[in-house]
PDB file of C-alpha atoms in Angstrom:
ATOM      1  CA  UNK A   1       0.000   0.000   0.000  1.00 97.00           C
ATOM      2  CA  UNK A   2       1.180   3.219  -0.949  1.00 97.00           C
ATOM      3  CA  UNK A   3       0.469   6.390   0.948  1.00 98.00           C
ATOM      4  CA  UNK A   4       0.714  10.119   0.476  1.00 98.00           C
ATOM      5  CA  UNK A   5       1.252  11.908   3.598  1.00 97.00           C
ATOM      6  CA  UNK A   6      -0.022  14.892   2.308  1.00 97.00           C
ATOM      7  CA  UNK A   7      -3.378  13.133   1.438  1.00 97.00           C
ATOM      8  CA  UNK A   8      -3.681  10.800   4.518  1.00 96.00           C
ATOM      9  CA  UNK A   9      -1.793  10.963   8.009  1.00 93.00           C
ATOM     10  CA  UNK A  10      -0.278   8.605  10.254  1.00 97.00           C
ATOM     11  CA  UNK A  11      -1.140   7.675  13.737  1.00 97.00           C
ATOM     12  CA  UNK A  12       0.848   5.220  15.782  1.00 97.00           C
ATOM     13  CA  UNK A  13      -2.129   3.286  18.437  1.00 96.00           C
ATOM     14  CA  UNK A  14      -0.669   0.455  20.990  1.00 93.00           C
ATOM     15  CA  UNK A  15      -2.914  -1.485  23.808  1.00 92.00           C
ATOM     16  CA  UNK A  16      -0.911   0.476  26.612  1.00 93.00           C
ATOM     17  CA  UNK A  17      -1.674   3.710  25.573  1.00 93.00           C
ATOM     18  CA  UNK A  18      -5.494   2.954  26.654  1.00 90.00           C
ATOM     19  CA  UNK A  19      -6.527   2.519  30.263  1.00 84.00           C
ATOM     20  CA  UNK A  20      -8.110  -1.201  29.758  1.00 82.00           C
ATOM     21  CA  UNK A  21      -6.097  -1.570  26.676  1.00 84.00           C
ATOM     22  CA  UNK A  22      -5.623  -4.982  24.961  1.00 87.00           C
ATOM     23  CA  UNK A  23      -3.560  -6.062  21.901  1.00 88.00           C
ATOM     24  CA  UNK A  24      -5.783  -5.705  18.420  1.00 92.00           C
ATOM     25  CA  UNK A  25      -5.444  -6.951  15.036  1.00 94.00           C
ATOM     26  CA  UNK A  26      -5.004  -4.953  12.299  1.00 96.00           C
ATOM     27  CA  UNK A  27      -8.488  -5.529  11.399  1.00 95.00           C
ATOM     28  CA  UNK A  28      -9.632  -4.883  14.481  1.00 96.00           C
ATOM     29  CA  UNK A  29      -7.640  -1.323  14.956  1.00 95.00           C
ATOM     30  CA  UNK A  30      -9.175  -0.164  11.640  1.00 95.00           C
ATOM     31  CA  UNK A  31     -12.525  -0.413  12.433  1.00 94.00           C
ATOM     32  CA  UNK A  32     -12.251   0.215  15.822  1.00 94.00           C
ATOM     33  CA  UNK A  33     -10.618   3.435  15.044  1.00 94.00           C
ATOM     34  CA  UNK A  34     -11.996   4.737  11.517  1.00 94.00           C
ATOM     35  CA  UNK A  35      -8.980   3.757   9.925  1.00 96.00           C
ATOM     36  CA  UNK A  36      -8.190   3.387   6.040  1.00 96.00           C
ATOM     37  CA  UNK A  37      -4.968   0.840   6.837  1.00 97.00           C
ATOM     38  CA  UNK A  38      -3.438  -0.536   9.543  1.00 98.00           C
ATOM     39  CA  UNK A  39      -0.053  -2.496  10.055  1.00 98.00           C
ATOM     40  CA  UNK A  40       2.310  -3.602  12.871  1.00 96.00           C
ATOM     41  CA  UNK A  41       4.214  -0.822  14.247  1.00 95.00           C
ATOM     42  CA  UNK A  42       7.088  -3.144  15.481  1.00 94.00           C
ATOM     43  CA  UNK A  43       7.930  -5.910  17.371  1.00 94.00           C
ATOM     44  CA  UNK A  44       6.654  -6.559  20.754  1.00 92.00           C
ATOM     45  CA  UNK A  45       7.564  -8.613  23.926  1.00 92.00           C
ATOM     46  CA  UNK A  46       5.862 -11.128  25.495  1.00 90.00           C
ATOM     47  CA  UNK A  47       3.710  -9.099  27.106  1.00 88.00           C
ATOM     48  CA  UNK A  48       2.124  -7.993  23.457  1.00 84.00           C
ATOM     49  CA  UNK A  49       1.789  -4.508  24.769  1.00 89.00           C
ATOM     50  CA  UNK A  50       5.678  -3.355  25.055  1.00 92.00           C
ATOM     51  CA  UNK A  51       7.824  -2.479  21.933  1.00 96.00           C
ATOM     52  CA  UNK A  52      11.067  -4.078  21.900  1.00 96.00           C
ATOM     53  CA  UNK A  53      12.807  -0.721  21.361  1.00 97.00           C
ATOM     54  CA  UNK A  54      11.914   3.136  20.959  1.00 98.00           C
ATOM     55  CA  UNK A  55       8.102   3.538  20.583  1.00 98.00           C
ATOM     56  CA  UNK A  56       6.619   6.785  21.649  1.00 98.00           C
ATOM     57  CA  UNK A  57       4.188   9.469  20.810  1.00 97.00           C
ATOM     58  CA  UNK A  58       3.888  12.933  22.005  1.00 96.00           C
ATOM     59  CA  UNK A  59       1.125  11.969  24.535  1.00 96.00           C
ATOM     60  CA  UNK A  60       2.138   8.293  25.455  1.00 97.00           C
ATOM     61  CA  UNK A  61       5.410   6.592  25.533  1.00 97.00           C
ATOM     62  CA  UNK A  62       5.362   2.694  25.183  1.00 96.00           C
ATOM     63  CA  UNK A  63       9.220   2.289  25.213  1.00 97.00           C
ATOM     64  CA  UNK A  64      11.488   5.012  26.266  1.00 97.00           C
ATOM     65  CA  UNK A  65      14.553   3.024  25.248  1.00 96.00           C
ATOM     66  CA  UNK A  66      16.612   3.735  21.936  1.00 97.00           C
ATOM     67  CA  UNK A  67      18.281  -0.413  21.090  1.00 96.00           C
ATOM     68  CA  UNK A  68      21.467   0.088  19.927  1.00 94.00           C
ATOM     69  CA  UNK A  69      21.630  -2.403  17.177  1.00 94.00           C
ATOM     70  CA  UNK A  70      18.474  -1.254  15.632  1.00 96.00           C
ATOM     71  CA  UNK A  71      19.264   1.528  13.439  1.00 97.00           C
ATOM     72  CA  UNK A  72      15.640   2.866  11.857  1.00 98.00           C
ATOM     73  CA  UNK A  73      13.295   5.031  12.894  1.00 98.00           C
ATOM     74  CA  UNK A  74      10.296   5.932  11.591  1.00 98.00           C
ATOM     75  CA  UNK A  75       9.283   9.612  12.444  1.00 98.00           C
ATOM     76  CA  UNK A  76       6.446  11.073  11.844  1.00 98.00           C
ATOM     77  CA  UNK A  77       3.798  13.960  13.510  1.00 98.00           C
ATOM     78  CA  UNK A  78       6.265  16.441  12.664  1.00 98.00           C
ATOM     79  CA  UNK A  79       6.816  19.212  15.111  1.00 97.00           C
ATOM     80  CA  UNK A  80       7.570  21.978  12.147  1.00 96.00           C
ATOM     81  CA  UNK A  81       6.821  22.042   8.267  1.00 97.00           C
ATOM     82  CA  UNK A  82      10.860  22.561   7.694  1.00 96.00           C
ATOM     83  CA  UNK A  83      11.012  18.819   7.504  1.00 97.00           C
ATOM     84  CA  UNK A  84       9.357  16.217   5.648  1.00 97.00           C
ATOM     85  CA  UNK A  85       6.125  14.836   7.022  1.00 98.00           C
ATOM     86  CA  UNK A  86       7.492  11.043   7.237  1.00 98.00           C
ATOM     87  CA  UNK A  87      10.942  10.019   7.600  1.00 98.00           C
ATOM     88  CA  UNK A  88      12.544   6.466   7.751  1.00 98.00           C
ATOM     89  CA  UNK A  89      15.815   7.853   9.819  1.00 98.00           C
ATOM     90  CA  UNK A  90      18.702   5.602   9.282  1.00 98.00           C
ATOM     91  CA  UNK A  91      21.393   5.999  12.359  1.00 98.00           C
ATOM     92  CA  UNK A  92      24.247   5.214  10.238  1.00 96.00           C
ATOM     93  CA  UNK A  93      23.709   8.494   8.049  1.00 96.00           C
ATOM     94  CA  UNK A  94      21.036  10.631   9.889  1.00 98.00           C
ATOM     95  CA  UNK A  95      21.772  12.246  12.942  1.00 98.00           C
ATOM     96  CA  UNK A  96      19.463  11.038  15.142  1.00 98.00           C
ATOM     97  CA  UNK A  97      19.784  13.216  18.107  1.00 97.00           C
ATOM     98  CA  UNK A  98      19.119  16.128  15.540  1.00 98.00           C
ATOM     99  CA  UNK A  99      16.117  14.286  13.849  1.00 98.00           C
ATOM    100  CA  UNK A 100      14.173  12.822  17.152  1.00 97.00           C
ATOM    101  CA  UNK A 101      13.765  17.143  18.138  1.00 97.00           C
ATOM    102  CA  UNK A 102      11.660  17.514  14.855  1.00 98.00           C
ATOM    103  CA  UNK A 103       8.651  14.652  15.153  1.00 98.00           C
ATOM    104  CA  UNK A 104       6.387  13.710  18.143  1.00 98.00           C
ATOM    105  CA  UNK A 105       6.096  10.014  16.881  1.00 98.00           C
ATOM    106  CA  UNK A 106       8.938   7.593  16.701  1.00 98.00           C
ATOM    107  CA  UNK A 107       8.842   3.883  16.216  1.00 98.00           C
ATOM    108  CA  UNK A 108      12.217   1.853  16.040  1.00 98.00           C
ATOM    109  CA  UNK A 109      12.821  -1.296  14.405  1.00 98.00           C
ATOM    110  CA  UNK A 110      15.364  -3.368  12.329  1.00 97.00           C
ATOM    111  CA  UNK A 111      16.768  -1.800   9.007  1.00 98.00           C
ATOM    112  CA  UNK A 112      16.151  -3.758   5.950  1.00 98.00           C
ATOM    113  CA  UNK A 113      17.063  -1.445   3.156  1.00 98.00           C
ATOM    114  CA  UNK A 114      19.906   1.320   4.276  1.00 96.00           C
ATOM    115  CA  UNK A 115      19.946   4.949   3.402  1.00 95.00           C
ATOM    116  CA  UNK A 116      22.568   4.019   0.460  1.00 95.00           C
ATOM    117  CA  UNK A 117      20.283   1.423  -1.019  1.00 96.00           C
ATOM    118  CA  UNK A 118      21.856  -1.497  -0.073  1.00 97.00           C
ATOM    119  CA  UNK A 119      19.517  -4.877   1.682  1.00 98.00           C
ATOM    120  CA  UNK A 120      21.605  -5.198   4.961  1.00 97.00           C
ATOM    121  CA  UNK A 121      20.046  -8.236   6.251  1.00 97.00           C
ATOM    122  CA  UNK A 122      22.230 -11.633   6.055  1.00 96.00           C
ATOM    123  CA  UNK A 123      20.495 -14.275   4.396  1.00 98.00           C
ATOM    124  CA  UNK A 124      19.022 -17.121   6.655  1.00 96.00           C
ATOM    125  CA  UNK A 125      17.890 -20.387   6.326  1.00 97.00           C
ATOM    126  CA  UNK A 126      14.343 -19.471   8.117  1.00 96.00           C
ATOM    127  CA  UNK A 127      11.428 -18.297   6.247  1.00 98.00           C
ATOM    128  CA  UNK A 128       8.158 -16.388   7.637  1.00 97.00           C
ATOM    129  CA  UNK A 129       5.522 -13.830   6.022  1.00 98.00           C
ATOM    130  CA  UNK A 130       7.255 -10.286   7.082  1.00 98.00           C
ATOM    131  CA  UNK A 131       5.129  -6.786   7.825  1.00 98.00           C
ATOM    132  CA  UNK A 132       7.331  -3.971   6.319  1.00 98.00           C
ATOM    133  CA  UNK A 133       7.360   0.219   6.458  1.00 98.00           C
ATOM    134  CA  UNK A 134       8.885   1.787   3.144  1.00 98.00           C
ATOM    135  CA  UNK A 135       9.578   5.358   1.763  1.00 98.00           C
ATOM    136  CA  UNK A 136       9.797   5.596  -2.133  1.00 98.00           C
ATOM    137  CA  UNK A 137      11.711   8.313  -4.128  1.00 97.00           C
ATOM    138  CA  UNK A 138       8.756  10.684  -3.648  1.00 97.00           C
ATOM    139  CA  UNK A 139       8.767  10.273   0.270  1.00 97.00           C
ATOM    140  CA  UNK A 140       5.541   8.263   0.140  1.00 98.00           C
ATOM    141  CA  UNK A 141       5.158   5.594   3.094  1.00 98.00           C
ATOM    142  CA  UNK A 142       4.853   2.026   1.689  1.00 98.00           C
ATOM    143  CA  UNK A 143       3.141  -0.310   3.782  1.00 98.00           C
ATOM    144  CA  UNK A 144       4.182  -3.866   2.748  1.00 98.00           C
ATOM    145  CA  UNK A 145       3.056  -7.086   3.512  1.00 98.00           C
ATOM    146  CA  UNK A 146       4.433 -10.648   2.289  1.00 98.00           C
ATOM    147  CA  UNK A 147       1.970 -13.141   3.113  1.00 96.00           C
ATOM    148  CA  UNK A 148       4.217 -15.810   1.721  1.00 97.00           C
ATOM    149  CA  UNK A 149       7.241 -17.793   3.650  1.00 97.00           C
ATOM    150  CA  UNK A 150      10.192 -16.194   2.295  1.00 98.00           C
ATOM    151  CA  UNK A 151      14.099 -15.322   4.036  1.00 98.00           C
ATOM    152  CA  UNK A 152      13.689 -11.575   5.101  1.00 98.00           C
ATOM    153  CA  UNK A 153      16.587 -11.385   2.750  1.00 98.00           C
ATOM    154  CA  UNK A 154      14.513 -13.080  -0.347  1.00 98.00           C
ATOM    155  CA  UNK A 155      11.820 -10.266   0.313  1.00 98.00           C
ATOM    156  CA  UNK A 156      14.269  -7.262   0.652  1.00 98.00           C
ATOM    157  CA  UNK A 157      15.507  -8.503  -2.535  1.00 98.00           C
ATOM    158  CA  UNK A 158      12.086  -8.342  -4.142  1.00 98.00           C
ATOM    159  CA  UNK A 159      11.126  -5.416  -2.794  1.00 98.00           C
ATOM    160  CA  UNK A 160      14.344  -3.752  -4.340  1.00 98.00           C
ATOM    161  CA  UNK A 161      13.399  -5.076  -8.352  1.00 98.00           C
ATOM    162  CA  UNK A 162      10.066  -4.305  -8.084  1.00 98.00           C
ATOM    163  CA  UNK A 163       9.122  -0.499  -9.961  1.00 97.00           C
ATOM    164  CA  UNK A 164       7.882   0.958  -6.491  1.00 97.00           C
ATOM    165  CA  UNK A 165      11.073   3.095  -6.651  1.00 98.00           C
ATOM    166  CA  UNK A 166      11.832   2.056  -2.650  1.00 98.00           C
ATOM    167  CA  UNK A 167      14.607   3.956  -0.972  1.00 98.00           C
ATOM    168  CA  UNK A 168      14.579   2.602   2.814  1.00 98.00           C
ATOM    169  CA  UNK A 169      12.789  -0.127   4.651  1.00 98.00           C
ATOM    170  CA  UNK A 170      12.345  -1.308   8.396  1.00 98.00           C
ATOM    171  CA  UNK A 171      11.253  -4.754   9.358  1.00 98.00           C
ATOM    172  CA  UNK A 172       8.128  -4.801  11.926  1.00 98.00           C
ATOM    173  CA  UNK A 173       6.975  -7.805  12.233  1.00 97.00           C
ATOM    174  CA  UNK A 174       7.603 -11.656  10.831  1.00 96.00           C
ATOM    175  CA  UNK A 175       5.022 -14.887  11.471  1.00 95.00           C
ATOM    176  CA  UNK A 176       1.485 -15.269  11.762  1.00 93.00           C
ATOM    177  CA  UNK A 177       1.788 -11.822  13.985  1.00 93.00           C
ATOM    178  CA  UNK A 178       2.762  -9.792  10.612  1.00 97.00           C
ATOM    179  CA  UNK A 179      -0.604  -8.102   9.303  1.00 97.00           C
ATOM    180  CA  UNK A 180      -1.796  -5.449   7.165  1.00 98.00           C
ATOM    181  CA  UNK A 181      -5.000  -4.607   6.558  1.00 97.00           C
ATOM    182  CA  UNK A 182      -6.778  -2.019   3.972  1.00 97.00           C
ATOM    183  CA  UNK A 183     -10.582  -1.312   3.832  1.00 92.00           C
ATOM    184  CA  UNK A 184     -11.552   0.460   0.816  1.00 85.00           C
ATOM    185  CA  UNK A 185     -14.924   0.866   0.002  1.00 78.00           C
ATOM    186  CA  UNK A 186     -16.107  -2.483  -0.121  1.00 79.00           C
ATOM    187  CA  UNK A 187     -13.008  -4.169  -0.124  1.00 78.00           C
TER     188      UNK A 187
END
């Protein structure tokens, strides 16, 4: 799914930001909410309610810490119209500490494609359906789903020869937990 961020907006929603909150599938998010799309933000721990690493909004954090080996972050809710409205911050050639003053929301995951356009994930033997977050050349988000068993390597690979024109990528989720859904009209 391809989205314009000047025609729709992002909005990061996690069970502990709600007094009574409980984990949701994308379906259920989308209606429950009024929304057009909905997929994982990133990984979560056991408890299905914590991130693994940086998640936070302006009015709710749900993981305060920044994991050192993960090196994107998506940032959106922008605090300024001097930047761009979504940005897939890679810590290898952003500035981070610079970047994470300009947006309210910031979600952290693993880096699949790098801000030089290279798929930085070894290959591995295991194989799951993966839930990926995308920019294009035109700084459109690209929410990706691969329903199919493939290597996360395999699918960075695909995503890279397909014409979607995809510049950076973060993983956020793998397994029967990786969803995305999309209600349009009747659809």
């Amino acid at each position: 799914l391809r989205i314009d961020p000047q025609r729709y907006y992002l909005r990061l929603l996690n069970a502990s930001a709600f007094k009574e909150g409980r984990p949701l599938s994308a379906r259920q998010w989308s209606r429950q909410y009024g929304l057009v799309a909905a997929i994982n933000a990133s990984m979560y721990q056991a408890d299905f309610r914590s991130s693994v690493s940086l998640m936070r909004t302006k009015a709710h954090i749900n993981n305060p810490r920044l994991k050192k080996k993960d090196m994107s972050i998506l940032a959106f809710d922008r605090k300024n119209a001097d930047v761009p409205l979504v940005k897939l911050i890679d810590r290898e050639c952003d500035d981070f500490n610079d970047w994470k003053k300009k947006y309210s929301t910031l979600v952290q995951s693993i880096r699949m494609i790098s801000c030089t356009g290279q798929n930085v994930w070894t290959q591995q033997p295991q194989k799951w359906s993966t839930a990926a977050i995308g920019i294009d050349n035109r700084q459109r988000v690209l929410f990706i789903h691969v329903g199919s068993p493939y290597s996360t390597h395999d699918v960075i690979n695909f995503l890279m020869q397909l014409p979607i024109n995809i510049t950076r990528a973060m993983y956020v989720e793998g397994g029967p937990q990786a969803q995305l859904y999309i209600n349009s009209g009747k659809h």
